[in-house]
Amino acid sequence: MTAVYTWLGHERARTLAVALALTGMAFIYSSSAKNITVVVDGEDERVSTHARTVAGGLHDAGLAVSPSDRLSPASDAPLRDGMVIELTRAKQVLIERPVGKSWLTTPERAPTDILAAAGLRFYPGDRLWVDGEPRGEDVAQVLSSPSRLRLEPSRSISVSDGSTSWLLRTAAPTVGEALWESGIVVSEGDRVEPSLYFPLAGISSITITRSAPLTIEVDGLTIQTRAVGGTVGDALADAGVALIGLDFTRPSLQDGIPDDGTIRVVRVAERVEVEEKPLPFETTYQPIDDLEIDNQRVVETGAYGVLANRVRIRLEDGEETVRFVEGDWVAREPEPRVIGYGTQIIPRSINTDDGPIQYCRAVSMYATSYSPSRAGVPAGAKNFGITASGQPLTRGLVAIDRSLIPFGTLMYVPGYGFAEAADTGGGVKGRWIDLGYDDDNYVAWHQYVTVYFLCPLPGLAWIFP
């Protein structure tokens, strides 16, 4: 038995030694890990690795490097704890030039660096589009990574401006754009040969003849322009100012441009104006005895009248010089519209849930309902539950538009029963009837119904709007 205990003791000791050895190895392995930062296209990532080289560290980070990518430090550089590795992925960039298009795979991001990688240079005067956006001298400020560059190289053009001549470099498509891009101001009236809109391709020189300042007073405006000599008529033609009809100028069209450089155009208008405006007609109503109530008939359609005013006017520069008032008159008198409304009352009978009734009028109305506590009057108020006619509100009393239906009018409302007009409401107007209830038997109404007015009719309005 003692031998067995001895053997078990040795086994426990051996197991403990192995466990301690493994723990020590794990600690040593963990302590040997290097913590590095990998920056890929500006995005950084923390990586823990046991690799010995930059390439191994990137492999542990799950990153593959292509030959066109930019890597710093180099892939075979020894890996150190705390090292920062920068990887810039290469991308394809389309480069367009007048001679054609080409693709470039490069890790460069700045437009000028991309051009340099393609063996191209950006000179002053060149035109460059970055992803479709035109760029000039500010191209160095572009921080984005473009996918398309378009380069148009500049060319030399001789410019003669009076007694001064010089060369300018430009890639502009037209004469005008070349001068504008170079900061050469061409004033209105200056003569440019070839013209500002002439294509720059195929020409080697531009000639500018400067004009003198000219002031044209026309249409209440003062136009500051320029002219290269000639007559008043020539200057106006160059400025696009046309004379119409009786217009005239000071000086006259045949005179030379005055020393003070001011030309006045006087606009002359002579016309006869006839102004017409409609005269409204009135609408009147008249009863028709043989037409049943609630029906209408157009007796006369009516017609607008016409009021005419004729004036002869002569204006110079908008100022009236001569006026002949030829008067105004009623060219056509208005004719009133006459609407006939029925006054014939024909009693009729109808069977209802409450038995047969005889009525003299049936009107479509919008029905709502209310009760004492729903009438908007506080329960403690003196007039709580009292109608405008002085009666206590209960089922059978209704609110109406009193201008159409007088108090005491008896009606029948299908689904409600017999009703008496006994109340009014601030919003109850026209074809609106508010059905009264007690609080304990209230039924909500929101619908159109046909209201039957029982005979006789005590002074109802003949026309319901």
Short mmCIF file of C-alpha atoms in Angstrom, two decimals:
data_model
loop_
_atom_site.label_atom_id
_atom_site.label_comp_id
_atom_site.label_asym_id
_atom_site.label_seq_id
_atom_site.Cartn_x
_atom_site.Cartn_y
_atom_site.Cartn_z
CA MET A 1 0.00 0.00 0.00
CA THR A 2 2.92 2.37 0.79
CA ALA A 3 4.34 1.75 -2.72
CA VAL A 4 1.03 2.76 -4.27
CA TYR A 5 0.97 6.05 -2.35
CA THR A 6 4.54 6.72 -3.38
CA TRP A 7 3.70 6.13 -7.03
CA LEU A 8 0.68 8.46 -6.87
CA GLY A 9 2.83 11.18 -5.36
CA HIS A 10 5.36 10.94 -8.17
CA GLU A 11 2.57 11.18 -10.80
CA ARG A 12 1.09 14.28 -9.19
CA ALA A 13 4.48 15.93 -9.11
CA ARG A 14 5.13 15.07 -12.74
CA THR A 15 1.71 16.48 -13.83
CA LEU A 16 2.29 19.67 -11.89
CA ALA A 17 5.70 20.15 -13.48
CA VAL A 18 4.28 19.75 -16.99
CA ALA A 19 1.50 22.26 -16.26
CA LEU A 20 3.99 24.78 -14.92
CA ALA A 21 6.18 24.33 -17.98
CA LEU A 22 3.27 24.87 -20.39
CA THR A 23 2.14 27.96 -18.47
CA GLY A 24 5.65 29.38 -18.64
CA MET A 25 5.90 28.73 -22.35
CA ALA A 26 2.53 30.42 -22.93
CA PHE A 27 3.65 33.43 -20.91
CA ILE A 28 6.91 33.67 -22.81
CA TYR A 29 5.05 33.36 -26.17
CA SER A 30 2.52 35.99 -25.18
CA SER A 31 5.27 38.31 -23.96
CA SER A 32 7.09 38.02 -27.29
CA ALA A 33 4.07 39.39 -29.31
CA LYS A 34 4.61 42.72 -31.09
CA ASN A 35 1.86 45.36 -31.16
CA ILE A 36 1.94 47.28 -34.43
CA THR A 37 -0.30 49.78 -36.27
CA VAL A 38 -1.20 49.16 -39.92
CA VAL A 39 -2.48 52.22 -41.82
CA VAL A 40 -4.28 51.23 -45.04
CA ASP A 41 -5.30 54.18 -47.24
CA GLY A 42 -5.49 56.43 -44.19
CA GLU A 43 -7.43 53.96 -42.01
CA ASP A 44 -5.38 52.55 -39.10
CA GLU A 45 -5.76 49.12 -37.45
CA ARG A 46 -4.08 47.69 -34.35
CA VAL A 47 -2.47 44.26 -34.88
CA SER A 48 -0.72 41.90 -32.45
CA THR A 49 1.73 39.51 -34.18
CA HIS A 50 4.72 37.23 -33.62
CA ALA A 51 5.96 37.81 -37.18
CA ARG A 52 9.55 38.88 -37.68
CA THR A 53 9.13 41.02 -40.83
CA VAL A 54 6.72 43.63 -42.17
CA ALA A 55 5.42 41.12 -44.72
CA GLY A 56 4.68 38.64 -41.94
CA GLY A 57 2.87 41.26 -39.90
CA LEU A 58 0.66 42.20 -42.87
CA HIS A 59 0.00 38.49 -43.45
CA ASP A 60 -1.14 38.11 -39.84
CA ALA A 61 -3.38 41.16 -40.36
CA GLY A 62 -4.99 39.47 -43.37
CA LEU A 63 -3.62 42.03 -45.84
CA ALA A 64 -2.19 41.16 -49.25
CA VAL A 65 0.17 43.58 -50.99
CA SER A 66 0.28 43.91 -54.79
CA PRO A 67 3.44 45.02 -56.62
CA SER A 68 1.77 48.36 -57.51
CA ASP A 69 0.94 49.21 -53.89
CA ARG A 70 3.15 51.56 -51.86
CA LEU A 71 4.46 50.01 -48.62
CA SER A 72 6.54 51.68 -45.92
CA PRO A 73 8.71 50.24 -44.43
CA ALA A 74 9.64 47.65 -47.05
CA SER A 75 8.14 44.18 -46.79
CA ASP A 76 11.45 42.57 -45.70
CA ALA A 77 12.14 45.13 -42.98
CA PRO A 78 12.40 43.67 -39.45
CA LEU A 79 9.26 44.06 -37.40
CA ARG A 80 9.51 45.98 -34.13
CA ASP A 81 7.04 46.47 -31.33
CA GLY A 82 5.11 49.75 -31.79
CA MET A 83 5.99 50.00 -35.50
CA VAL A 84 3.62 51.89 -37.85
CA ILE A 85 3.24 50.33 -41.30
CA GLU A 86 1.68 52.43 -44.06
CA LEU A 87 0.07 50.70 -47.05
CA THR A 88 -1.35 52.75 -49.93
CA ARG A 89 -3.36 50.68 -52.39
CA ALA A 90 -2.80 51.27 -56.06
CA LYS A 91 -5.88 52.18 -58.09
CA GLN A 92 -6.61 52.63 -61.76
CA VAL A 93 -6.82 56.18 -63.08
CA LEU A 94 -8.05 57.09 -66.57
CA ILE A 95 -5.87 59.77 -68.17
CA GLU A 96 -7.37 61.59 -71.15
CA ARG A 97 -5.34 63.74 -73.53
CA PRO A 98 -5.99 65.13 -77.01
CA VAL A 99 -3.90 62.23 -78.42
CA GLY A 100 -6.00 59.58 -76.69
CA LYS A 101 -6.79 57.80 -73.44
CA SER A 102 -4.72 55.50 -71.22
CA TRP A 103 -5.09 53.71 -67.91
CA LEU A 104 -2.52 54.01 -65.12
CA THR A 105 -2.32 51.83 -62.00
CA THR A 106 -0.67 53.90 -59.28
CA PRO A 107 -0.73 54.45 -55.52
CA GLU A 108 -0.41 58.21 -56.05
CA ARG A 109 -3.35 60.34 -54.91
CA ALA A 110 -2.49 63.94 -55.86
CA PRO A 111 -3.37 64.81 -59.50
CA THR A 112 0.09 66.23 -60.28
CA ASP A 113 1.76 63.14 -58.76
CA ILE A 114 -0.47 60.90 -60.88
CA LEU A 115 0.52 62.85 -64.00
CA ALA A 116 4.18 62.56 -63.02
CA ALA A 117 3.78 58.80 -62.59
CA ALA A 118 2.44 58.73 -66.16
CA GLY A 119 5.43 60.73 -67.40
CA LEU A 120 3.41 63.94 -67.80
CA ARG A 121 3.88 67.44 -66.35
CA PHE A 122 1.35 70.15 -65.56
CA TYR A 123 2.57 73.53 -66.86
CA PRO A 124 1.06 77.00 -66.29
CA GLY A 125 -1.66 77.54 -68.88
CA ASP A 126 -2.52 73.84 -69.13
CA ARG A 127 -6.10 72.76 -68.51
CA LEU A 128 -6.80 69.92 -66.12
CA TRP A 129 -10.13 68.32 -65.20
CA VAL A 130 -10.20 66.20 -62.03
CA ASP A 131 -13.17 63.80 -62.10
CA GLY A 132 -14.92 66.18 -64.49
CA GLU A 133 -14.23 69.33 -62.41
CA PRO A 134 -12.00 71.97 -64.05
CA ARG A 135 -8.86 72.83 -62.07
CA GLY A 136 -6.20 75.47 -62.60
CA GLU A 137 -3.39 76.68 -60.41
CA ASP A 138 -5.28 75.31 -57.37
CA VAL A 139 -4.80 71.71 -58.49
CA ALA A 140 -2.26 71.20 -55.70
CA GLN A 141 -5.08 71.76 -53.19
CA VAL A 142 -7.04 68.74 -54.43
CA LEU A 143 -6.86 66.15 -51.65
CA SER A 144 -9.26 63.54 -53.00
CA SER A 145 -8.18 60.44 -54.89
CA PRO A 146 -9.36 61.01 -58.48
CA SER A 147 -10.30 58.23 -60.85
CA ARG A 148 -10.19 60.31 -64.04
CA LEU A 149 -7.88 63.09 -65.22
CA ARG A 150 -8.18 65.07 -68.43
CA LEU A 151 -5.17 67.13 -69.51
CA GLU A 152 -5.13 69.66 -72.34
CA PRO A 153 -1.62 71.10 -72.86
CA SER A 154 -1.31 74.80 -73.59
CA ARG A 155 0.17 76.44 -76.70
CA SER A 156 1.84 79.80 -77.41
CA ILE A 157 -0.20 82.61 -79.03
CA SER A 158 1.08 86.08 -80.02
CA VAL A 159 -1.14 88.92 -78.75
CA SER A 160 -0.97 92.49 -80.11
CA ASP A 161 -2.77 95.17 -78.06
CA GLY A 162 -2.11 98.62 -79.50
CA SER A 163 1.64 99.20 -79.29
CA THR A 164 2.23 96.24 -76.98
CA SER A 165 2.84 92.63 -78.02
CA TRP A 166 3.54 89.50 -75.99
CA LEU A 167 3.21 85.72 -75.98
CA LEU A 168 0.67 83.86 -73.85
CA ARG A 169 0.32 80.16 -73.20
CA THR A 170 -3.21 78.79 -73.13
CA ALA A 171 -5.23 75.64 -73.67
CA ALA A 172 -8.51 77.51 -74.09
CA PRO A 173 -10.72 76.47 -77.04
CA THR A 174 -11.63 80.01 -78.21
CA VAL A 175 -10.01 83.43 -78.52
CA GLY A 176 -12.29 84.93 -75.87
CA GLU A 177 -11.58 82.23 -73.29
CA ALA A 178 -7.84 82.50 -73.90
CA LEU A 179 -7.89 86.26 -73.25
CA TRP A 180 -10.14 85.87 -70.18
CA GLU A 181 -7.97 83.14 -68.63
CA SER A 182 -4.90 85.32 -69.15
CA GLY A 183 -6.54 88.28 -67.39
CA ILE A 184 -6.79 90.39 -70.55
CA VAL A 185 -9.92 92.54 -70.26
CA VAL A 186 -11.80 93.15 -73.50
CA SER A 187 -14.28 96.00 -73.09
CA GLU A 188 -17.53 96.29 -74.99
CA GLY A 189 -16.77 97.99 -78.29
CA ASP A 190 -13.18 96.76 -78.54
CA ARG A 191 -12.40 95.05 -81.81
CA VAL A 192 -10.76 91.62 -81.56
CA GLU A 193 -9.46 89.75 -84.61
CA PRO A 194 -10.22 86.89 -84.92
CA SER A 195 -13.51 87.31 -83.02
CA LEU A 196 -13.89 86.24 -79.40
CA TYR A 197 -15.82 83.12 -80.41
CA PHE A 198 -13.30 82.02 -83.05
CA PRO A 199 -11.64 78.63 -82.35
CA LEU A 200 -8.06 78.99 -81.16
CA ALA A 201 -6.86 75.95 -83.08
CA GLY A 202 -5.02 76.89 -86.26
CA ILE A 203 -4.25 80.54 -85.37
CA SER A 204 -1.00 81.96 -84.04
CA SER A 205 -1.85 85.60 -83.27
CA ILE A 206 -4.61 87.81 -81.83
CA THR A 207 -5.00 91.55 -82.50
CA ILE A 208 -6.94 93.89 -80.15
CA THR A 209 -8.02 97.40 -81.20
CA ARG A 210 -9.17 99.39 -78.19
CA SER A 211 -12.31 101.53 -78.29
CA ALA A 212 -13.13 104.88 -76.71
CA PRO A 213 -15.74 105.21 -73.92
CA LEU A 214 -19.27 106.05 -75.05
CA THR A 215 -22.43 106.91 -73.08
CA ILE A 216 -25.83 106.10 -74.62
CA GLU A 217 -28.95 107.45 -72.93
CA VAL A 218 -31.91 105.32 -74.03
CA ASP A 219 -35.17 104.01 -72.54
CA GLY A 220 -34.49 105.78 -69.25
CA LEU A 221 -31.18 103.96 -68.89
CA THR A 222 -27.59 105.09 -69.19
CA ILE A 223 -25.53 102.55 -71.10
CA GLN A 224 -21.79 102.78 -70.70
CA THR A 225 -20.20 101.23 -73.75
CA ARG A 226 -17.28 101.78 -76.10
CA ALA A 227 -16.86 102.49 -79.80
CA VAL A 228 -14.03 102.33 -82.33
CA GLY A 229 -14.97 105.53 -84.20
CA GLY A 230 -17.46 106.10 -87.05
CA THR A 231 -20.85 107.82 -86.88
CA VAL A 232 -23.56 107.90 -84.24
CA GLY A 233 -25.46 105.35 -86.31
CA ASP A 234 -22.42 103.02 -86.40
CA ALA A 235 -21.96 103.31 -82.63
CA LEU A 236 -25.62 102.49 -81.97
CA ALA A 237 -25.47 99.51 -84.32
CA ASP A 238 -22.36 98.17 -82.54
CA ALA A 239 -24.14 98.61 -79.18
CA GLY A 240 -27.26 96.81 -80.45
CA VAL A 241 -29.51 99.85 -79.96
CA ALA A 242 -32.15 100.11 -82.72
CA LEU A 243 -34.38 103.03 -83.69
CA ILE A 244 -38.05 102.25 -84.32
CA GLY A 245 -40.61 104.32 -86.18
CA LEU A 246 -40.40 108.00 -85.22
CA ASP A 247 -37.42 107.61 -82.86
CA PHE A 248 -34.55 110.10 -83.30
CA THR A 249 -31.13 110.82 -81.80
CA ARG A 250 -29.16 113.77 -80.54
CA PRO A 251 -26.75 114.24 -82.38
CA SER A 252 -28.32 112.84 -85.54
CA LEU A 253 -27.44 109.43 -86.93
CA GLN A 254 -25.18 110.88 -89.66
CA ASP A 255 -23.04 112.96 -87.29
CA GLY A 256 -19.75 111.77 -85.88
CA ILE A 257 -19.41 110.70 -82.26
CA PRO A 258 -19.44 113.89 -80.14
CA ASP A 259 -16.43 115.01 -78.14
CA ASP A 260 -18.15 114.33 -74.82
CA GLY A 261 -18.98 110.77 -75.98
CA THR A 262 -22.70 111.09 -75.14
CA ILE A 263 -25.53 110.03 -77.46
CA ARG A 264 -29.20 110.37 -76.54
CA VAL A 265 -31.89 108.21 -78.16
CA VAL A 266 -35.39 109.70 -77.98
CA ARG A 267 -38.16 107.11 -78.17
CA VAL A 268 -41.35 108.35 -79.84
CA ALA A 269 -44.69 106.56 -79.52
CA GLU A 270 -47.98 107.73 -81.03
CA ARG A 271 -50.99 105.54 -80.67
CA VAL A 272 -54.73 105.40 -80.21
CA GLU A 273 -55.85 103.35 -77.25
CA VAL A 274 -59.35 102.00 -76.83
CA GLU A 275 -59.77 100.50 -73.41
CA GLU A 276 -62.71 98.25 -72.67
CA LYS A 277 -63.78 96.82 -69.38
CA PRO A 278 -66.84 94.77 -68.54
CA LEU A 279 -69.79 96.26 -66.72
CA PRO A 280 -71.21 93.63 -64.36
CA PHE A 281 -74.85 92.72 -64.49
CA GLU A 282 -77.14 92.28 -61.52
CA THR A 283 -78.93 89.07 -60.60
CA THR A 284 -82.54 89.44 -59.53
CA TYR A 285 -85.09 86.88 -58.38
CA GLN A 286 -88.78 86.74 -59.06
CA PRO A 287 -91.45 84.27 -57.92
CA ILE A 288 -93.11 81.88 -60.34
CA ASP A 289 -96.52 80.75 -59.14
CA ASP A 290 -96.77 77.64 -61.34
CA LEU A 291 -93.28 76.37 -60.41
CA GLU A 292 -93.05 74.04 -57.40
CA ILE A 293 -91.11 75.28 -54.39
CA ASP A 294 -87.35 74.51 -54.28
CA ASN A 295 -87.10 74.69 -58.06
CA GLN A 296 -85.59 77.53 -60.08
CA ARG A 297 -85.77 78.60 -63.67
CA VAL A 298 -83.60 81.06 -65.59
CA VAL A 299 -85.91 83.72 -66.91
CA GLU A 300 -83.19 85.98 -68.36
CA THR A 301 -79.55 84.85 -68.68
CA GLY A 302 -78.12 88.35 -68.34
CA ALA A 303 -75.15 89.85 -70.19
CA TYR A 304 -72.11 91.96 -69.32
CA GLY A 305 -72.03 95.53 -70.54
CA VAL A 306 -68.99 97.26 -72.08
CA LEU A 307 -67.45 100.57 -71.02
CA ALA A 308 -65.12 102.01 -73.71
CA ASN A 309 -62.49 104.74 -73.36
CA ARG A 310 -60.55 106.08 -76.38
CA VAL A 311 -57.37 108.17 -75.95
CA ARG A 312 -54.82 109.36 -78.54
CA ILE A 313 -51.34 109.80 -77.00
CA ARG A 314 -47.89 110.91 -78.20
CA LEU A 315 -44.93 110.12 -75.94
CA GLU A 316 -41.26 111.07 -76.16
CA ASP A 317 -39.03 109.00 -73.89
CA GLY A 318 -42.10 108.00 -71.95
CA GLU A 319 -43.11 111.58 -71.30
CA GLU A 320 -46.45 112.66 -72.71
CA THR A 321 -46.14 115.53 -75.19
CA VAL A 322 -49.58 115.49 -76.83
CA ARG A 323 -52.82 113.87 -75.67
CA PHE A 324 -56.23 113.86 -77.34
CA VAL A 325 -58.97 112.54 -75.09
CA GLU A 326 -61.77 111.35 -77.32
CA GLY A 327 -64.08 110.43 -74.48
CA ASP A 328 -65.56 107.33 -72.93
CA TRP A 329 -68.96 105.80 -73.38
CA VAL A 330 -71.02 102.79 -72.56
CA ALA A 331 -70.63 100.69 -75.63
CA ARG A 332 -73.17 98.16 -74.36
CA GLU A 333 -75.49 98.34 -71.39
CA PRO A 334 -75.48 95.36 -69.02
CA GLU A 335 -78.55 93.15 -69.03
CA PRO A 336 -79.67 91.78 -65.65
CA ARG A 337 -79.95 88.06 -65.01
CA VAL A 338 -83.41 87.06 -63.79
CA ILE A 339 -83.85 83.83 -61.82
CA GLY A 340 -87.36 82.59 -61.13
CA TYR A 341 -88.07 80.56 -58.01
CA GLY A 342 -91.05 78.33 -57.38
CA THR A 343 -93.74 79.28 -54.89
CA GLN A 344 -96.21 76.51 -55.66
CA ILE A 345 -96.74 74.25 -52.63
CA ILE A 346 -97.98 70.74 -53.37
CA PRO A 347 -98.78 68.67 -50.25
CA ARG A 348 -97.53 65.09 -50.45
CA SER A 349 -97.75 62.02 -48.24
CA ILE A 350 -95.11 59.51 -47.25
CA ASN A 351 -95.06 56.46 -44.98
CA THR A 352 -92.52 56.67 -42.15
CA ASP A 353 -91.51 54.56 -39.17
CA ASP A 354 -93.86 56.78 -37.18
CA GLY A 355 -96.75 56.33 -39.57
CA PRO A 356 -97.91 58.26 -42.65
CA ILE A 357 -97.23 62.00 -42.72
CA GLN A 358 -98.22 64.84 -45.01
CA TYR A 359 -95.48 67.29 -45.91
CA CYS A 360 -95.25 70.41 -48.06
CA ARG A 361 -91.50 70.56 -48.60
CA ALA A 362 -88.52 68.17 -48.59
CA VAL A 363 -84.97 69.56 -48.25
CA SER A 364 -81.65 67.70 -48.12
CA MET A 365 -79.77 68.86 -45.02
CA TYR A 366 -76.66 67.87 -43.08
CA ALA A 367 -77.66 66.50 -39.68
CA THR A 368 -75.62 66.54 -36.48
CA SER A 369 -76.79 66.07 -32.90
CA TYR A 370 -76.30 67.51 -29.43
CA SER A 371 -77.58 67.31 -25.86
CA PRO A 372 -77.41 69.63 -22.81
CA SER A 373 -73.94 68.48 -21.76
CA ARG A 374 -72.72 68.61 -25.36
CA ALA A 375 -73.95 72.11 -26.16
CA GLY A 376 -70.79 73.87 -24.91
CA VAL A 377 -72.54 75.48 -21.89
CA PRO A 378 -71.11 74.84 -18.38
CA ALA A 379 -73.37 72.66 -16.22
CA GLY A 380 -73.71 75.36 -13.57
CA ALA A 381 -74.66 78.10 -16.01
CA LYS A 382 -78.10 79.69 -15.84
CA ASN A 383 -78.89 78.78 -19.45
CA PHE A 384 -77.58 75.21 -19.25
CA GLY A 385 -79.95 72.94 -21.16
CA ILE A 386 -82.14 75.86 -22.36
CA THR A 387 -82.73 76.47 -26.07
CA ALA A 388 -82.76 79.86 -27.79
CA SER A 389 -86.57 79.70 -27.80
CA GLY A 390 -86.59 79.32 -24.00
CA GLN A 391 -87.66 75.67 -23.95
CA PRO A 392 -85.64 73.03 -22.09
CA LEU A 393 -83.60 70.99 -24.55
CA THR A 394 -85.01 67.52 -25.09
CA ARG A 395 -85.48 65.05 -27.88
CA GLY A 396 -87.72 66.57 -30.53
CA LEU A 397 -86.28 70.10 -30.41
CA VAL A 398 -83.72 70.99 -33.08
CA ALA A 399 -81.38 73.87 -33.90
CA ILE A 400 -81.64 75.49 -37.33
CA ASP A 401 -80.66 78.61 -39.29
CA ARG A 402 -83.37 81.02 -38.18
CA SER A 403 -82.94 83.19 -41.28
CA LEU A 404 -84.34 80.26 -43.28
CA ILE A 405 -86.55 78.39 -40.81
CA PRO A 406 -88.58 80.24 -38.13
CA PHE A 407 -89.07 78.87 -34.63
CA GLY A 408 -92.10 76.66 -34.34
CA THR A 409 -91.65 75.06 -37.77
CA LEU A 410 -92.61 71.38 -37.57
CA MET A 411 -90.52 68.81 -39.41
CA TYR A 412 -89.99 65.11 -39.70
CA VAL A 413 -86.46 63.63 -39.81
CA PRO A 414 -86.21 59.93 -40.81
CA GLY A 415 -84.43 58.00 -38.07
CA TYR A 416 -85.11 60.78 -35.55
CA GLY A 417 -88.80 61.47 -35.70
CA PHE A 418 -90.89 64.61 -35.38
CA ALA A 419 -88.99 67.80 -34.68
CA GLU A 420 -89.71 71.43 -33.85
CA ALA A 421 -87.38 74.32 -34.76
CA ALA A 422 -86.58 75.78 -31.33
CA ASP A 423 -82.85 76.52 -31.10
CA THR A 424 -79.91 78.12 -32.92
CA GLY A 425 -76.18 77.57 -32.89
CA GLY A 426 -73.16 79.63 -33.81
CA GLY A 427 -72.18 77.26 -36.60
CA VAL A 428 -75.63 76.10 -37.67
CA LYS A 429 -76.09 77.89 -40.99
CA GLY A 430 -77.82 77.08 -44.26
CA ARG A 431 -78.73 73.46 -44.84
CA TRP A 432 -77.62 72.27 -41.40
CA ILE A 433 -79.90 70.83 -38.73
CA ASP A 434 -78.68 69.97 -35.21
CA LEU A 435 -80.89 67.28 -33.64
CA GLY A 436 -81.58 67.72 -29.92
CA TYR A 437 -81.46 64.91 -27.34
CA ASP A 438 -81.48 64.43 -23.60
CA ASP A 439 -78.13 63.36 -22.15
CA ASP A 440 -79.45 59.87 -21.38
CA ASN A 441 -80.81 59.14 -24.87
CA TYR A 442 -78.14 60.89 -26.99
CA VAL A 443 -77.39 59.45 -30.45
CA ALA A 444 -74.54 60.83 -32.56
CA TRP A 445 -75.45 62.10 -36.07
CA HIS A 446 -73.11 63.05 -38.89
CA GLN A 447 -74.89 62.50 -42.21
CA TYR A 448 -77.10 63.99 -44.87
CA VAL A 449 -80.83 63.40 -44.51
CA THR A 450 -84.01 64.50 -46.23
CA VAL A 451 -85.97 66.77 -43.87
CA TYR A 452 -89.74 66.83 -44.45
CA PHE A 453 -91.48 70.11 -43.53
CA LEU A 454 -95.02 69.48 -42.32
CA CYS A 455 -97.92 71.51 -43.60
CA PRO A 456 -98.59 74.35 -43.26
CA LEU A 457 -95.30 76.20 -43.83
CA PRO A 458 -95.05 79.13 -41.35
CA GLY A 459 -93.00 81.68 -43.31
CA LEU A 460 -90.04 79.59 -44.50
CA ALA A 461 -87.56 81.18 -46.88
CA TRP A 462 -88.51 80.49 -50.47
CA ILE A 463 -84.89 79.85 -51.47
CA PHE A 464 -82.56 77.57 -49.54
CA PRO A 465 -78.93 78.38 -50.41
#
